[in-house]
């Protein structure tokens, strides 16, 4: 019987890449040849280190990842590339561990690897996304002494300024960028334009878009136009929004789903559902597949027009095209039906959600609960209340007031006792609720009943 063939470093890299389970990948990495006894240690390739570190980082198996990093630091046959450490920094950022990201940055030289602007940018991005503004400022102090900021550096800083509402600082960063000879790119303009639109400075945003093309010779991109189109749609300037869409098409820019969805949502909102269908078909022809957000925009438009038949057809179309409706799809329809007093249809759809493969969320429960209360279906609302508590959800304070107030108005003592008992068990009865009950009792001269209610509900 021949001896088992040993796994080579190259073969190990290939096996690690194909292994989807990070735990099994780690076992393979740690013991690639369990059946072969060899006095020589296994000579891992840099690629194998890269692959296993990436798998462990994505799985948030940081303790194991750090063990591999310590092993890598002892390797003398090669110098790891900076990109490995940039990825590790990003993994820590996604896990909201900025202090770990900073530690990794500080440790890079111990791997005999030089830090460039790439690792500085990785740390800046993590600090920004984790909301560590002060640490970001501290980190920036020494940046200029070690590396030259590039377009990515400035894009992160401009984005941070825009997100914090400091547009003046964002413009200053943009000016500094140009003075240093760093060329703005599409991300730079998309970030600034998005910040301007978010602060309702549409005219400035439109001028910047023109400057981008005319002065800076930056080719138009969909992300630059999307916030402009959204803002124009928000204020009802649909003709100008479609003008920007036409402009993108003249530049032969492929439109993304965000542009199409924004236009479909606006057309649906303003009752132009025929045109919304036309844009949806154009979207498909262009090769841009509609997603759940796109279809939900159409569903919302139809529900606003009270055309529930059309909304249901969109649900069927989604399923037919392999785009599974999500809970938002159903919540929009259930909310629309409740608003129109179609509580039977709303409740039927609510109860049908498990069969449709969709789990009701807290918004769904609160919507159907409030809708039933609005239309004085208090028996059904009380049943939903118990189901909510069983699932770990709770109604809004406004929904609770609707139920208790309605039961008080009807003087339905049996159902009121049931509702108050459920609310009391969930510790959701406040002074206002008792005020409603006592007020009802005083008006209807039923103080003895209130005393019974209080005694029953307050019994532990």
Short mmCIF file of C-alpha atoms in Angstrom, two decimals:
data_model
loop_
_atom_site.label_atom_id
_atom_site.label_comp_id
_atom_site.label_asym_id
_atom_site.label_seq_id
_atom_site.Cartn_x
_atom_site.Cartn_y
_atom_site.Cartn_z
CA UNK A 1 0.00 0.00 0.00
CA UNK A 2 1.48 3.35 -1.07
CA UNK A 3 2.03 6.12 1.46
CA UNK A 4 -0.39 9.06 1.34
CA UNK A 5 0.79 11.93 -0.84
CA UNK A 6 1.76 15.02 1.12
CA UNK A 7 -0.08 18.28 0.56
CA UNK A 8 2.26 20.88 -0.89
CA UNK A 9 2.15 24.60 0.04
CA UNK A 10 0.62 25.37 -3.35
CA UNK A 11 -1.99 22.62 -2.95
CA UNK A 12 -2.84 23.89 0.54
CA UNK A 13 -3.64 27.34 -0.86
CA UNK A 14 -5.99 25.78 -3.39
CA UNK A 15 -7.74 23.66 -0.76
CA UNK A 16 -8.11 26.60 1.62
CA UNK A 17 -9.65 28.74 -1.11
CA UNK A 18 -12.32 26.11 -1.81
CA UNK A 19 -13.17 25.44 1.85
CA UNK A 20 -16.23 27.49 2.82
CA UNK A 21 -16.30 26.58 6.54
CA UNK A 22 -13.74 28.80 8.36
CA UNK A 23 -13.36 26.26 11.19
CA UNK A 24 -12.49 23.45 8.78
CA UNK A 25 -10.19 25.80 6.89
CA UNK A 26 -8.38 26.59 10.14
CA UNK A 27 -8.00 22.88 10.95
CA UNK A 28 -6.58 22.25 7.49
CA UNK A 29 -4.17 25.17 7.82
CA UNK A 30 -2.93 24.09 11.24
CA UNK A 31 -2.46 20.45 10.24
CA UNK A 32 -2.25 20.05 6.46
CA UNK A 33 -0.65 16.56 6.57
CA UNK A 34 -2.03 14.75 9.64
CA UNK A 35 -1.06 11.29 8.36
CA UNK A 36 2.53 12.16 7.54
CA UNK A 37 5.22 12.49 10.18
CA UNK A 38 7.99 14.84 9.11
CA UNK A 39 10.83 16.38 11.11
CA UNK A 40 10.66 19.50 8.99
CA UNK A 41 8.01 22.14 9.70
CA UNK A 42 5.50 22.83 6.94
CA UNK A 43 6.56 25.72 4.72
CA UNK A 44 3.44 27.85 4.43
CA UNK A 45 3.10 30.16 1.46
CA UNK A 46 2.17 33.83 1.86
CA UNK A 47 -0.97 33.10 -0.16
CA UNK A 48 -2.09 30.49 2.41
CA UNK A 49 -1.66 33.04 5.20
CA UNK A 50 -3.64 35.60 3.23
CA UNK A 51 -6.50 33.19 2.54
CA UNK A 52 -6.88 31.88 6.11
CA UNK A 53 -6.61 35.38 7.64
CA UNK A 54 -9.32 36.59 5.27
CA UNK A 55 -11.64 33.67 6.05
CA UNK A 56 -11.23 34.07 9.80
CA UNK A 57 -11.63 37.85 9.63
CA UNK A 58 -14.84 37.65 7.62
CA UNK A 59 -16.19 35.12 10.13
CA UNK A 60 -15.21 37.44 13.02
CA UNK A 61 -13.04 34.67 14.49
CA UNK A 62 -10.60 37.28 15.72
CA UNK A 63 -8.87 35.22 18.42
CA UNK A 64 -7.94 32.56 15.86
CA UNK A 65 -7.03 35.21 13.28
CA UNK A 66 -4.66 36.87 15.74
CA UNK A 67 -2.96 33.52 16.41
CA UNK A 68 -2.28 33.17 12.67
CA UNK A 69 -0.98 36.74 12.56
CA UNK A 70 1.47 35.97 15.37
CA UNK A 71 2.63 32.94 13.44
CA UNK A 72 3.02 35.11 10.32
CA UNK A 73 5.14 37.62 12.26
CA UNK A 74 7.70 34.85 12.90
CA UNK A 75 8.10 34.00 9.21
CA UNK A 76 11.48 35.05 7.75
CA UNK A 77 11.12 33.67 4.22
CA UNK A 78 8.96 36.53 2.91
CA UNK A 79 7.58 39.95 3.79
CA UNK A 80 3.76 40.12 3.83
CA UNK A 81 2.07 42.73 1.70
CA UNK A 82 0.36 45.72 3.27
CA UNK A 83 -3.00 44.67 1.80
CA UNK A 84 -3.23 41.80 4.32
CA UNK A 85 -3.14 44.27 7.21
CA UNK A 86 -5.50 46.71 5.46
CA UNK A 87 -8.01 43.85 5.25
CA UNK A 88 -7.55 43.01 8.93
CA UNK A 89 -8.12 46.67 9.84
CA UNK A 90 -11.34 46.59 7.78
CA UNK A 91 -12.52 43.37 9.49
CA UNK A 92 -12.13 45.05 12.88
CA UNK A 93 -14.01 48.06 11.58
CA UNK A 94 -17.00 45.98 10.45
CA UNK A 95 -17.09 44.45 13.93
CA UNK A 96 -17.06 47.96 15.50
CA UNK A 97 -13.64 47.39 17.10
CA UNK A 98 -11.74 50.58 16.19
CA UNK A 99 -9.20 50.10 19.01
CA UNK A 100 -8.24 46.76 17.47
CA UNK A 101 -7.86 48.41 14.08
CA UNK A 102 -5.47 50.97 15.58
CA UNK A 103 -3.49 48.20 17.29
CA UNK A 104 -3.11 46.38 13.98
CA UNK A 105 -1.92 49.57 12.31
CA UNK A 106 0.72 50.05 15.03
CA UNK A 107 1.90 46.44 14.63
CA UNK A 108 2.45 46.56 10.85
CA UNK A 109 6.20 47.47 11.13
CA UNK A 110 6.76 44.37 13.32
CA UNK A 111 6.00 42.30 10.20
CA UNK A 112 8.83 44.13 8.38
CA UNK A 113 6.20 45.77 6.20
CA UNK A 114 6.21 49.49 5.40
CA UNK A 115 3.07 51.48 6.05
CA UNK A 116 1.85 53.54 3.12
CA UNK A 117 -1.13 55.78 2.59
CA UNK A 118 -3.23 52.63 2.02
CA UNK A 119 -3.10 51.50 5.64
CA UNK A 120 -3.57 55.09 6.84
CA UNK A 121 -6.71 55.30 4.70
CA UNK A 122 -7.96 51.96 6.05
CA UNK A 123 -7.71 53.25 9.63
CA UNK A 124 -9.33 56.59 8.74
CA UNK A 125 -12.22 54.78 7.10
CA UNK A 126 -12.74 52.53 10.14
CA UNK A 127 -12.64 55.45 12.59
CA UNK A 128 -15.11 57.39 10.44
CA UNK A 129 -17.56 54.50 10.10
CA UNK A 130 -17.36 53.77 13.84
CA UNK A 131 -18.09 57.42 14.67
CA UNK A 132 -14.73 57.94 16.39
CA UNK A 133 -14.37 61.60 15.38
CA UNK A 134 -11.89 62.53 18.12
CA UNK A 135 -9.64 59.55 17.41
CA UNK A 136 -9.86 60.45 13.75
CA UNK A 137 -8.57 63.95 14.49
CA UNK A 138 -5.76 62.55 16.65
CA UNK A 139 -4.79 60.13 13.92
CA UNK A 140 -4.75 62.90 11.31
CA UNK A 141 -2.21 64.98 13.26
CA UNK A 142 0.71 62.76 12.38
CA UNK A 143 -0.46 61.58 8.97
CA UNK A 144 1.21 64.34 6.95
CA UNK A 145 4.61 63.62 8.51
CA UNK A 146 4.65 60.03 7.25
CA UNK A 147 2.67 59.79 4.00
CA UNK A 148 1.24 62.02 1.30
CA UNK A 149 -2.57 62.01 1.36
CA UNK A 150 -4.19 60.78 -1.86
CA UNK A 151 -7.68 61.12 -3.34
CA UNK A 152 -8.98 58.27 -1.15
CA UNK A 153 -7.75 60.10 1.98
CA UNK A 154 -9.55 63.29 1.05
CA UNK A 155 -12.70 61.42 0.00
CA UNK A 156 -12.94 59.86 3.47
CA UNK A 157 -12.39 63.25 5.14
CA UNK A 158 -14.90 65.02 2.88
CA UNK A 159 -17.44 62.29 3.58
CA UNK A 160 -16.88 62.65 7.33
CA UNK A 161 -17.45 66.41 7.10
CA UNK A 162 -20.61 65.99 5.01
CA UNK A 163 -22.09 63.34 7.30
CA UNK A 164 -21.53 65.59 10.34
CA UNK A 165 -23.17 68.52 8.54
CA UNK A 166 -19.93 70.53 8.30
CA UNK A 167 -20.17 71.45 4.62
CA UNK A 168 -17.83 74.42 5.10
CA UNK A 169 -15.10 72.03 6.28
CA UNK A 170 -15.90 69.72 3.36
CA UNK A 171 -15.30 72.57 0.91
CA UNK A 172 -12.06 73.42 2.69
CA UNK A 173 -10.91 69.82 2.27
CA UNK A 174 -11.82 70.00 -1.41
CA UNK A 175 -9.78 73.22 -1.80
CA UNK A 176 -6.81 71.73 0.08
CA UNK A 177 -6.99 68.65 -2.13
CA UNK A 178 -6.61 70.75 -5.28
CA UNK A 179 -3.87 72.94 -3.82
CA UNK A 180 -1.84 69.82 -3.06
CA UNK A 181 -2.23 68.67 -6.62
CA UNK A 182 -4.46 65.73 -5.77
CA UNK A 183 -6.97 65.23 -8.60
CA UNK A 184 -10.62 64.88 -7.48
CA UNK A 185 -12.37 61.80 -8.85
CA UNK A 186 -15.96 60.64 -9.25
CA UNK A 187 -16.18 59.58 -5.60
CA UNK A 188 -15.11 63.07 -4.51
CA UNK A 189 -17.88 64.76 -6.48
CA UNK A 190 -20.49 62.13 -5.59
CA UNK A 191 -19.70 62.65 -1.89
CA UNK A 192 -19.86 66.46 -2.05
CA UNK A 193 -22.99 66.51 -4.19
CA UNK A 194 -24.70 64.03 -1.87
CA UNK A 195 -23.80 66.22 1.12
CA UNK A 196 -25.16 69.33 -0.58
CA UNK A 197 -28.41 67.59 -1.54
CA UNK A 198 -28.84 66.25 1.99
CA UNK A 199 -28.68 69.85 3.20
CA UNK A 200 -31.14 71.09 0.53
CA UNK A 201 -28.47 73.03 -1.38
CA UNK A 202 -29.56 71.79 -4.77
CA UNK A 203 -28.36 74.76 -6.84
CA UNK A 204 -24.80 74.40 -5.51
CA UNK A 205 -24.93 70.68 -6.16
CA UNK A 206 -26.05 71.23 -9.76
CA UNK A 207 -23.25 73.77 -10.34
CA UNK A 208 -20.69 71.37 -8.90
CA UNK A 209 -21.90 68.67 -11.28
CA UNK A 210 -21.37 71.06 -14.20
CA UNK A 211 -17.89 72.01 -12.91
CA UNK A 212 -17.02 68.33 -12.58
CA UNK A 213 -17.55 67.81 -16.30
CA UNK A 214 -16.42 71.17 -17.68
CA UNK A 215 -13.52 72.18 -15.41
CA UNK A 216 -12.22 68.95 -13.94
CA UNK A 217 -12.90 66.70 -16.94
CA UNK A 218 -14.28 63.94 -14.75
CA UNK A 219 -16.58 61.57 -16.62
CA UNK A 220 -20.18 61.44 -15.35
CA UNK A 221 -21.09 58.46 -13.18
CA UNK A 222 -24.46 57.26 -11.87
CA UNK A 223 -23.54 57.80 -8.16
CA UNK A 224 -22.94 61.51 -8.89
CA UNK A 225 -26.40 61.93 -10.44
CA UNK A 226 -28.41 59.75 -8.04
CA UNK A 227 -28.58 62.29 -5.13
CA UNK A 228 -29.46 65.06 -7.61
CA UNK A 229 -32.28 63.00 -9.10
CA UNK A 230 -33.53 62.05 -5.61
CA UNK A 231 -33.63 65.68 -4.49
CA UNK A 232 -35.39 66.81 -7.67
CA UNK A 233 -37.96 64.05 -7.22
CA UNK A 234 -38.43 65.04 -3.58
CA UNK A 235 -39.42 68.58 -4.54
CA UNK A 236 -41.58 67.39 -7.45
CA UNK A 237 -39.28 68.52 -10.28
CA UNK A 238 -39.71 65.31 -12.24
CA UNK A 239 -39.00 66.86 -15.64
CA UNK A 240 -35.57 68.05 -14.44
CA UNK A 241 -34.93 64.63 -12.87
CA UNK A 242 -35.67 62.92 -16.18
CA UNK A 243 -33.44 65.49 -17.87
CA UNK A 244 -30.53 64.25 -15.75
CA UNK A 245 -31.42 60.66 -16.64
CA UNK A 246 -31.30 61.61 -20.34
CA UNK A 247 -27.96 63.35 -19.75
CA UNK A 248 -26.49 60.15 -18.32
CA UNK A 249 -27.74 58.22 -21.32
CA UNK A 250 -26.13 60.75 -23.69
CA UNK A 251 -22.82 60.13 -21.95
CA UNK A 252 -23.51 56.37 -22.40
CA UNK A 253 -23.45 55.80 -18.64
CA UNK A 254 -25.21 52.61 -17.56
CA UNK A 255 -27.93 53.54 -15.07
CA UNK A 256 -27.98 51.64 -11.80
CA UNK A 257 -30.99 50.42 -9.82
CA UNK A 258 -30.81 53.46 -7.49
CA UNK A 259 -31.58 55.86 -10.37
CA UNK A 260 -34.41 53.75 -11.75
CA UNK A 261 -35.91 53.11 -8.31
CA UNK A 262 -35.86 56.82 -7.45
CA UNK A 263 -37.73 57.69 -10.65
CA UNK A 264 -40.23 54.84 -10.22
CA UNK A 265 -40.88 55.90 -6.61
CA UNK A 266 -41.47 59.51 -7.64
CA UNK A 267 -43.78 58.60 -10.52
CA UNK A 268 -45.75 56.26 -8.24
CA UNK A 269 -45.97 58.95 -5.56
CA UNK A 270 -47.41 61.48 -8.01
CA UNK A 271 -49.96 59.06 -9.46
CA UNK A 272 -48.17 58.43 -12.76
CA UNK A 273 -48.22 54.65 -12.49
CA UNK A 274 -48.31 54.12 -16.27
CA UNK A 275 -44.96 55.88 -16.61
CA UNK A 276 -43.64 53.96 -13.61
CA UNK A 277 -44.40 50.71 -15.44
CA UNK A 278 -42.63 52.08 -18.51
CA UNK A 279 -39.50 52.87 -16.49
CA UNK A 280 -39.64 49.40 -14.92
CA UNK A 281 -39.69 47.79 -18.37
CA UNK A 282 -36.89 50.07 -19.57
CA UNK A 283 -34.90 49.04 -16.54
CA UNK A 284 -35.25 45.36 -17.44
CA UNK A 285 -34.39 45.92 -21.11
CA UNK A 286 -31.22 47.80 -20.11
CA UNK A 287 -30.04 44.75 -18.19
CA UNK A 288 -30.50 46.34 -14.75
CA UNK A 289 -32.45 43.82 -12.68
CA UNK A 290 -35.15 45.34 -10.45
CA UNK A 291 -34.63 44.55 -6.78
CA UNK A 292 -36.98 44.43 -3.80
CA UNK A 293 -36.54 48.17 -3.18
CA UNK A 294 -37.65 48.91 -6.76
CA UNK A 295 -40.79 46.79 -6.50
CA UNK A 296 -41.60 48.12 -3.02
CA UNK A 297 -41.55 51.65 -4.46
CA UNK A 298 -44.22 50.60 -6.96
CA UNK A 299 -46.26 48.81 -4.29
CA UNK A 300 -46.19 51.95 -2.15
CA UNK A 301 -47.37 54.07 -5.08
CA UNK A 302 -50.29 51.77 -5.81
CA UNK A 303 -51.28 51.67 -2.13
CA UNK A 304 -51.22 55.47 -2.02
CA UNK A 305 -53.68 55.41 -4.95
CA UNK A 306 -55.71 52.71 -3.12
CA UNK A 307 -55.15 50.37 -6.07
CA UNK A 308 -54.56 47.24 -4.00
CA UNK A 309 -55.25 44.91 -6.92
CA UNK A 310 -52.26 46.39 -8.75
CA UNK A 311 -50.17 46.13 -5.58
CA UNK A 312 -50.95 42.41 -5.32
CA UNK A 313 -50.02 41.97 -8.98
CA UNK A 314 -46.60 43.43 -8.22
CA UNK A 315 -46.19 40.85 -5.44
CA UNK A 316 -47.01 38.09 -7.93
CA UNK A 317 -44.63 39.60 -10.49
CA UNK A 318 -41.82 39.69 -7.93
CA UNK A 319 -42.25 36.00 -7.13
CA UNK A 320 -42.44 35.13 -10.84
CA UNK A 321 -39.17 36.96 -11.52
CA UNK A 322 -37.33 35.41 -8.59
CA UNK A 323 -37.31 38.55 -6.44
CA UNK A 324 -38.74 37.49 -3.09
CA UNK A 325 -41.00 40.09 -1.41
CA UNK A 326 -39.73 41.12 2.02
CA UNK A 327 -41.65 42.18 5.11
CA UNK A 328 -41.61 45.82 3.91
CA UNK A 329 -43.50 44.73 0.77
CA UNK A 330 -46.27 43.28 2.92
CA UNK A 331 -46.21 46.02 5.57
CA UNK A 332 -46.94 48.65 2.92
CA UNK A 333 -50.01 46.76 1.68
CA UNK A 334 -51.25 45.89 5.19
CA UNK A 335 -50.87 49.55 6.21
CA UNK A 336 -52.72 50.74 3.12
CA UNK A 337 -55.56 48.27 3.67
CA UNK A 338 -55.87 49.31 7.34
CA UNK A 339 -56.00 52.99 6.38
CA UNK A 340 -58.93 52.24 4.06
CA UNK A 341 -60.83 50.22 6.63
CA UNK A 342 -60.21 46.96 4.81
CA UNK A 343 -59.30 45.25 8.06
CA UNK A 344 -60.53 41.81 6.92
CA UNK A 345 -58.21 41.86 3.89
CA UNK A 346 -55.37 43.27 6.02
CA UNK A 347 -55.83 40.57 8.64
CA UNK A 348 -56.06 37.84 5.97
CA UNK A 349 -52.75 38.97 4.46
CA UNK A 350 -51.19 39.22 7.92
CA UNK A 351 -52.21 35.66 8.76
CA UNK A 352 -51.01 34.44 5.35
CA UNK A 353 -47.45 35.74 5.85
CA UNK A 354 -46.00 32.46 7.23
CA UNK A 355 -47.31 30.58 4.18
CA UNK A 356 -45.66 33.19 1.98
CA UNK A 357 -42.36 32.55 3.74
CA UNK A 358 -42.21 35.91 5.50
CA UNK A 359 -42.03 36.43 9.26
CA UNK A 360 -44.05 39.40 10.65
CA UNK A 361 -41.87 41.99 12.36
CA UNK A 362 -42.73 44.55 15.03
CA UNK A 363 -43.81 47.11 12.42
CA UNK A 364 -46.20 44.57 10.92
CA UNK A 365 -47.73 43.74 14.31
CA UNK A 366 -48.06 47.38 15.29
CA UNK A 367 -49.64 48.26 11.94
CA UNK A 368 -52.33 45.56 12.08
CA UNK A 369 -52.93 46.22 15.79
CA UNK A 370 -53.42 49.97 15.29
CA UNK A 371 -55.55 49.36 12.19
CA UNK A 372 -57.89 47.03 14.04
CA UNK A 373 -58.21 49.56 16.85
CA UNK A 374 -58.96 52.38 14.39
CA UNK A 375 -61.85 50.38 12.99
CA UNK A 376 -63.09 49.30 16.43
CA UNK A 377 -62.22 45.64 15.96
CA UNK A 378 -61.15 45.42 19.59
CA UNK A 379 -61.66 41.67 20.00
CA UNK A 380 -59.26 40.96 17.12
CA UNK A 381 -56.86 43.66 18.36
CA UNK A 382 -56.72 42.08 21.83
CA UNK A 383 -55.86 38.72 20.28
CA UNK A 384 -53.08 40.37 18.27
CA UNK A 385 -51.88 42.02 21.50
CA UNK A 386 -51.39 38.63 23.17
CA UNK A 387 -49.64 37.28 20.09
CA UNK A 388 -47.30 40.30 20.07
CA UNK A 389 -46.30 39.72 23.69
CA UNK A 390 -45.76 36.02 22.98
CA UNK A 391 -43.37 36.94 20.13
CA UNK A 392 -41.50 39.41 22.33
CA UNK A 393 -42.95 42.54 20.69
CA UNK A 394 -44.91 45.41 22.22
CA UNK A 395 -47.40 47.88 20.74
CA UNK A 396 -46.60 51.57 20.54
CA UNK A 397 -47.93 53.83 23.28
CA UNK A 398 -50.31 55.37 20.72
CA UNK A 399 -51.65 51.90 19.87
CA UNK A 400 -52.20 51.08 23.54
CA UNK A 401 -54.14 54.32 24.01
CA UNK A 402 -56.33 53.50 20.99
CA UNK A 403 -57.23 50.10 22.42
CA UNK A 404 -57.90 51.21 26.00
CA UNK A 405 -59.74 54.37 24.95
CA UNK A 406 -61.92 52.38 22.53
CA UNK A 407 -62.79 49.76 25.13
CA UNK A 408 -63.58 52.51 27.64
CA UNK A 409 -65.85 54.25 25.13
CA UNK A 410 -67.71 50.98 24.58
CA UNK A 411 -67.62 50.16 28.32
CA UNK A 412 -66.59 46.62 27.39
CA UNK A 413 -65.43 45.59 30.86
CA UNK A 414 -64.66 41.95 30.03
CA UNK A 415 -62.38 42.81 27.10
CA UNK A 416 -60.90 45.79 28.97
CA UNK A 417 -59.97 43.50 31.87
CA UNK A 418 -58.34 41.06 29.44
CA UNK A 419 -56.36 43.86 27.73
CA UNK A 420 -55.30 45.49 31.00
CA UNK A 421 -54.17 42.14 32.40
CA UNK A 422 -51.98 41.56 29.32
CA UNK A 423 -50.60 45.09 29.47
CA UNK A 424 -50.02 44.82 33.23
CA UNK A 425 -48.08 41.57 32.82
CA UNK A 426 -45.89 43.36 30.28
CA UNK A 427 -45.51 46.36 32.62
CA UNK A 428 -47.00 48.69 29.99
CA UNK A 429 -49.70 50.40 32.06
CA UNK A 430 -48.81 53.99 32.90
CA UNK A 431 -50.60 56.88 34.60
CA UNK A 432 -52.27 57.99 31.35
CA UNK A 433 -53.83 54.56 30.81
CA UNK A 434 -55.25 54.48 34.33
CA UNK A 435 -56.47 58.03 33.77
CA UNK A 436 -58.50 56.85 30.76
CA UNK A 437 -60.00 53.99 32.73
CA UNK A 438 -60.91 56.13 35.77
CA UNK A 439 -62.34 58.88 33.53
CA UNK A 440 -64.56 56.31 31.82
CA UNK A 441 -65.72 54.93 35.16
CA UNK A 442 -66.60 58.38 36.49
CA UNK A 443 -68.65 59.21 33.41
CA UNK A 444 -70.50 55.92 33.42
CA UNK A 445 -70.70 55.63 37.23
CA UNK A 446 -68.81 52.33 37.25
CA UNK A 447 -66.23 53.05 39.97
CA UNK A 448 -66.82 49.67 41.59
CA UNK A 449 -65.87 48.02 38.30
CA UNK A 450 -62.67 50.06 38.18
CA UNK A 451 -61.83 48.93 41.70
CA UNK A 452 -62.25 45.35 40.57
CA UNK A 453 -60.07 46.01 37.52
CA UNK A 454 -57.32 47.54 39.63
CA UNK A 455 -57.40 44.68 42.12
CA UNK A 456 -57.29 42.10 39.34
CA UNK A 457 -54.55 43.72 37.30
CA UNK A 458 -52.38 44.62 40.29
CA UNK A 459 -52.42 41.10 41.73
CA UNK A 460 -48.96 39.61 41.08
#
